Amino acid sequence: PKVPDATIDNPTKMKIHKQVGGELTIPLSVVVTMPENYPSEAAPIFKVESGDAAGEEGGALLDRAQADAIEELLVEQASYMPGMACIPTCLLALDDLDLSTLDLGEPGRCRSIFKVDVVNNSKQFTKSLKSAAAGLPCTYFYRTIECQNNAKFSFAVDPWRAVYCLCDAPDKKAAVAYMKTIRTDGAMDMDMLGKPGKIQLTVIEEFEMAAKAKNVGEEGSFEGTEYRTDVDLDGLMGPFLAANAGV
């Protein structure tokens, strides 16, 4: 609709056709949505469509990761100039854009998150957890058990409860192998009699990570953090859950 007829549900939009690439030229369209109460100082919303969605036929097409990266580029350019005046400047950023220079992140990575209700021997557990990770970024959050006078913990060594473990793998195959090791390792922890044993775990989430989601740590990192309240745990876990880090 025209500007005077625009509403929140049906805003004014315009579509600009461009070509980007480098060695290989690829057609695309940029749909620009005018902000509410136009004219205003708010930035427009950019949506990049690849050739097929733009009505182009034949030739190479953008994949979704490339389109997302171009949208991020446009948003960054819009942040330098308020209001609708930024549109021409933003679109100029696409002139002579070489797709090979786009930051596409790391698509295909997978995150595994599981919980162990009780760990009897935290030293044995962390040793086994690190071995299972085998250099993959891994972190864990735990609560200590204050009362150890109970006979139930007579063989316990620095026992923990409500332990959440997070590990990032480069692909689904590596993630599956990691979880298989966790489930089948016969010495992940020590039982109530001080003998090696498997752990009882609950899978919280297993998902493919967003291409630009941050890993739980650097490559090869392995570290744990103690938490005391559910609020503490929410703050630690929140950024790593699928709702915030998944595709």
Coordinates of C-alpha atoms in Angstrom, one line a residue:
P1 CA 0.0 0.0 0.0
K2 CA 0.9 3.6 -0.4
V3 CA 2.3 5.4 2.7
P4 CA -1.1 7.1 3.7
D5 CA -2.8 3.7 3.5
A6 CA -0.2 1.6 5.4
T7 CA -1.0 -0.1 8.7
I8 CA 1.0 -2.1 11.2
D9 CA -0.3 -5.3 9.6
N10 CA 0.1 -4.1 6.1
P11 CA 3.1 -1.7 5.9
T12 CA 4.5 0.0 2.9
K13 CA 7.1 -2.1 1.1
M14 CA 9.3 -1.8 -1.9
K15 CA 11.5 -4.3 -3.8
I16 CA 14.8 -3.6 -5.3
H17 CA 16.5 -6.0 -7.7
K18 CA 20.3 -6.3 -7.4
Q19 CA 23.1 -8.6 -8.6
V20 CA 26.0 -9.7 -6.4
G21 CA 28.7 -12.3 -6.6
G22 CA 32.3 -11.9 -7.5
E23 CA 33.4 -14.4 -10.1
L24 CA 29.8 -15.6 -10.4
T25 CA 27.0 -13.1 -10.6
I26 CA 23.8 -14.0 -8.6
P27 CA 20.5 -12.2 -8.8
L28 CA 18.6 -11.2 -5.7
S29 CA 15.9 -8.9 -4.5
V30 CA 15.9 -6.7 -1.3
V31 CA 12.4 -6.1 0.1
V32 CA 12.5 -3.0 2.2
T33 CA 9.6 -2.6 4.7
M34 CA 9.0 1.0 5.9
P35 CA 8.9 1.5 9.7
E36 CA 5.7 2.2 11.5
N37 CA 4.7 5.9 11.5
Y38 CA 6.8 6.6 8.5
P39 CA 8.5 9.0 8.0
S40 CA 10.4 8.4 11.2
E41 CA 13.9 7.9 12.5
A42 CA 13.4 4.2 12.8
A43 CA 15.4 2.0 10.5
P44 CA 13.6 0.0 7.7
I45 CA 13.5 -3.8 7.7
F46 CA 15.4 -5.6 5.0
K47 CA 14.6 -9.0 3.7
V48 CA 16.8 -10.6 1.1
E49 CA 15.3 -13.0 -1.4
S50 CA 17.3 -15.2 -3.7
G51 CA 16.8 -15.5 -7.5
D52 CA 13.9 -17.9 -7.4
A53 CA 11.9 -15.9 -4.9
A54 CA 12.8 -12.8 -6.7
G55 CA 11.3 -14.1 -9.9
E56 CA 14.6 -14.8 -11.6
E57 CA 15.1 -18.1 -13.4
G58 CA 18.3 -20.1 -14.2
G59 CA 21.8 -19.6 -12.9
A60 CA 23.1 -19.8 -9.4
L61 CA 21.0 -18.9 -6.4
L62 CA 21.8 -17.6 -2.9
D63 CA 21.5 -20.1 -0.1
R64 CA 19.8 -19.1 3.1
A65 CA 23.0 -18.6 5.0
Q66 CA 24.2 -16.1 2.3
A67 CA 20.9 -14.3 2.4
D68 CA 21.0 -14.0 6.2
A69 CA 24.6 -12.6 6.0
I70 CA 23.6 -10.0 3.5
E71 CA 20.6 -9.0 5.7
E72 CA 23.0 -8.5 8.6
L73 CA 25.3 -6.4 6.4
L74 CA 22.3 -4.2 5.5
V75 CA 21.2 -3.8 9.1
E76 CA 24.8 -2.8 10.1
Q77 CA 24.8 -0.2 7.3
A78 CA 21.4 1.1 8.4
S79 CA 22.7 1.7 12.0
Y80 CA 25.1 4.4 10.7
M81 CA 22.3 6.7 9.4
P82 CA 18.9 7.2 11.0
G83 CA 15.6 7.0 9.1
M84 CA 14.8 6.2 5.5
A85 CA 17.7 8.2 4.2
C86 CA 19.9 5.1 4.9
I87 CA 18.2 3.0 2.2
P88 CA 20.4 4.2 -0.8
T89 CA 23.5 3.9 1.3
C90 CA 22.7 0.4 2.4
L91 CA 22.0 -0.8 -1.1
L92 CA 25.2 0.7 -2.3
A93 CA 27.0 -1.7 0.1
L94 CA 25.8 -4.5 -2.2
D95 CA 27.6 -3.1 -5.3
D96 CA 30.6 -5.2 -6.1
L97 CA 29.9 -7.4 -3.1
D98 CA 31.9 -10.6 -3.3
L99 CA 30.0 -13.5 -1.7
S100 CA 33.2 -15.2 -0.7
T101 CA 33.8 -12.4 1.8
L102 CA 30.6 -12.9 3.8
D103 CA 30.8 -14.3 7.3
L104 CA 28.5 -17.3 7.1
G105 CA 29.4 -18.6 10.6
E106 CA 29.8 -22.4 11.1
P107 CA 26.7 -24.2 9.9
G108 CA 26.1 -27.9 10.8
R109 CA 27.3 -27.8 14.4
C110 CA 25.3 -29.7 16.9
R111 CA 24.9 -29.2 20.7
S112 CA 24.1 -31.9 23.2
I113 CA 22.7 -31.0 26.7
F114 CA 22.0 -33.6 29.4
K115 CA 21.4 -33.7 33.1
V116 CA 22.7 -36.0 35.8
D117 CA 20.7 -35.9 39.0
V118 CA 23.5 -37.1 41.3
V119 CA 27.2 -37.5 40.8
N120 CA 28.9 -39.5 43.6
N121 CA 32.5 -38.9 42.6
S122 CA 33.0 -35.6 40.8
K123 CA 36.6 -36.3 40.2
Q124 CA 35.9 -39.5 38.4
F125 CA 33.0 -37.9 36.6
T126 CA 34.9 -34.9 35.2
K127 CA 37.8 -37.1 34.2
S128 CA 35.4 -39.3 32.2
L129 CA 33.4 -36.4 30.8
K130 CA 36.6 -34.8 29.5
S131 CA 37.7 -38.0 27.9
A132 CA 34.3 -38.4 26.2
A133 CA 34.4 -34.9 24.8
A134 CA 37.8 -35.7 23.3
G135 CA 38.7 -32.0 22.6
L136 CA 35.2 -30.8 21.8
P137 CA 34.1 -27.6 23.6
C138 CA 32.4 -28.8 26.8
T139 CA 31.1 -27.1 29.9
Y140 CA 29.1 -28.2 32.9
F141 CA 27.1 -26.6 35.7
Y142 CA 26.7 -28.2 39.1
R143 CA 25.4 -27.9 42.6
T144 CA 27.4 -29.2 45.5
I145 CA 25.9 -31.5 48.2
E146 CA 26.4 -30.0 51.6
C147 CA 25.4 -32.8 53.8
Q148 CA 27.8 -35.8 53.4
N149 CA 27.3 -37.4 56.8
N150 CA 24.6 -39.6 55.4
A151 CA 25.6 -43.2 54.9
K152 CA 24.3 -42.9 51.4
F153 CA 27.4 -40.8 50.6
S154 CA 29.9 -42.8 52.5
F155 CA 31.9 -43.6 49.4
A156 CA 31.3 -40.2 47.8
V157 CA 34.1 -37.9 46.8
D158 CA 33.0 -34.3 46.4
P159 CA 29.5 -35.3 45.3
W160 CA 27.3 -33.0 43.1
R161 CA 23.7 -32.9 42.2
A162 CA 21.7 -31.5 39.3
V163 CA 24.7 -31.5 37.0
Y164 CA 24.0 -30.0 33.5
C165 CA 26.5 -30.9 30.8
L166 CA 26.8 -29.1 27.4
C167 CA 29.0 -30.2 24.5
D168 CA 29.4 -28.8 21.0
A169 CA 30.3 -31.1 18.1
P170 CA 31.2 -30.0 14.5
D171 CA 28.4 -32.2 13.0
K172 CA 25.7 -34.6 13.9
K173 CA 27.9 -37.7 13.5
A174 CA 30.3 -36.4 16.1
A175 CA 27.5 -35.4 18.4
V176 CA 26.0 -38.9 18.2
A177 CA 29.3 -40.5 18.9
Y178 CA 29.8 -38.3 22.0
M179 CA 26.4 -39.2 23.5
K180 CA 27.0 -42.9 22.8
T181 CA 30.3 -42.7 24.7
I182 CA 28.5 -40.9 27.6
R183 CA 25.8 -43.6 27.8
T184 CA 28.0 -46.6 27.4
D185 CA 31.1 -45.7 29.5
G186 CA 31.1 -48.1 32.4
A187 CA 33.2 -45.9 34.6
M188 CA 31.6 -42.5 34.2
D189 CA 31.1 -42.3 38.0
M190 CA 31.5 -44.4 41.1
D191 CA 28.4 -46.1 42.6
M192 CA 27.4 -46.1 46.3
L193 CA 29.9 -48.8 47.1
G194 CA 32.8 -47.0 45.4
K195 CA 32.8 -49.2 42.3
P196 CA 32.9 -47.8 38.7
G197 CA 29.5 -47.5 37.1
K198 CA 27.4 -45.8 34.4
I199 CA 25.5 -42.7 35.0
Q200 CA 21.7 -42.2 34.8
L201 CA 21.1 -39.2 32.6
T202 CA 18.3 -37.2 31.1
V203 CA 18.7 -35.6 27.7
I204 CA 17.6 -31.9 27.9
E205 CA 18.2 -30.9 24.3
E206 CA 20.0 -32.1 21.2
F207 CA 19.8 -29.7 18.3
E208 CA 21.6 -28.1 15.3
M209 CA 23.1 -24.8 16.2
A210 CA 22.6 -21.6 14.4
A211 CA 25.5 -20.8 12.1
K212 CA 26.7 -17.9 14.2
A213 CA 25.8 -19.2 17.6
K214 CA 28.7 -19.1 20.0
N215 CA 30.2 -22.4 21.2
V216 CA 30.2 -23.2 24.9
G217 CA 33.9 -22.6 24.8
E218 CA 37.0 -22.5 22.7
E219 CA 38.1 -25.6 20.9
G220 CA 39.4 -28.0 23.5
S221 CA 38.0 -26.1 26.4
F222 CA 36.6 -27.9 29.4
E223 CA 35.4 -26.1 32.5
G224 CA 32.7 -26.2 35.1
T225 CA 30.8 -23.6 37.1
E226 CA 29.0 -24.0 40.4
Y227 CA 25.5 -22.5 40.7
R228 CA 23.4 -22.1 43.9
T229 CA 20.0 -21.2 42.7
D230 CA 17.6 -21.9 39.8
V231 CA 18.0 -18.2 38.8
D232 CA 21.8 -18.7 38.6
L233 CA 21.3 -21.8 36.4
D234 CA 18.8 -19.9 34.1
G235 CA 21.4 -17.2 33.6
L236 CA 24.1 -19.8 32.8
M237 CA 22.0 -22.0 30.6
G238 CA 19.8 -19.6 28.8
P239 CA 22.1 -18.4 26.0
F240 CA 23.0 -22.0 25.1
L241 CA 19.5 -23.4 24.8
A242 CA 17.9 -24.1 21.4
A243 CA 15.5 -21.2 21.8
N244 CA 18.5 -18.8 21.6
A245 CA 21.2 -20.9 19.8
G246 CA 19.3 -23.2 17.5
V247 CA 18.6 -22.9 13.8

